[in-house]
Amino acid sequence: QLQLVESGGGLVQPGGSLRLSCAASGFTLAHYAIGWFRQAPGKEREGVSCFSSSGGNTKYADSVKGRFTISRDNAKNMVYLHMNSLIPEDTAIYYCAVGTYYYCSVYVSDRGMDYWGKGTLVTVSS
């Protein structure tokens, strides 16, 4: 059974860091394009970062560029989102997703994503 499970969320002070993890089971992550998305309270879901299945094309939303880094460990079948210099506006539920034919563009759209995790909550507050 194909499954994505996020972890690593929590409460962090402004300026702090977190590393989110996304564990895949039932399939090989390296064969898919991958993305991180988030949804803040009362707002629509937005794309945070994505990369192509080859890993050669990586994009970030302008709001996180320079602060967040997406990475993948194919041997562990894991994807990570390293978040630095966190601000209260980063508070949201963060989801990882994968897509067979997903195209990773500057818009980090969620269209074309086939499978989603259930999310992990990140709260940035003093």
Short mmCIF file of C-alpha atoms in Angstrom, two decimals, residues 16 31 35 43 48 55-56 65 69-70 87 93-96 101 117 123-124:
data_model
loop_
_atom_site.label_atom_id
_atom_site.label_comp_id
_atom_site.label_asym_id
_atom_site.label_seq_id
_atom_site.Cartn_x
_atom_site.Cartn_y
_atom_site.Cartn_z
CA GLY A 16 14.28 29.01 14.63
CA HIS A 31 10.61 7.45 -9.54
CA GLY A 35 6.59 18.49 -3.53
CA LYS A 43 -6.11 30.03 3.75
CA VAL A 48 6.35 25.48 -0.94
CA GLY A 55 16.17 15.95 -9.00
CA GLY A 56 17.55 18.24 -11.64
CA LYS A 65 13.31 31.10 -1.09
CA THR A 69 15.71 23.62 1.30
CA ILE A 70 14.19 20.44 -0.12
CA ILE A 87 8.55 33.43 10.77
CA ILE A 93 0.06 22.19 8.17
CA TYR A 94 2.78 20.92 5.84
CA TYR A 95 2.12 18.12 3.38
CA CYS A 96 4.37 16.13 1.12
CA TYR A 101 3.81 13.13 -14.33
CA GLY A 117 0.46 12.53 3.19
CA THR A 123 3.62 26.55 14.58
CA VAL A 124 5.98 29.52 14.69
#
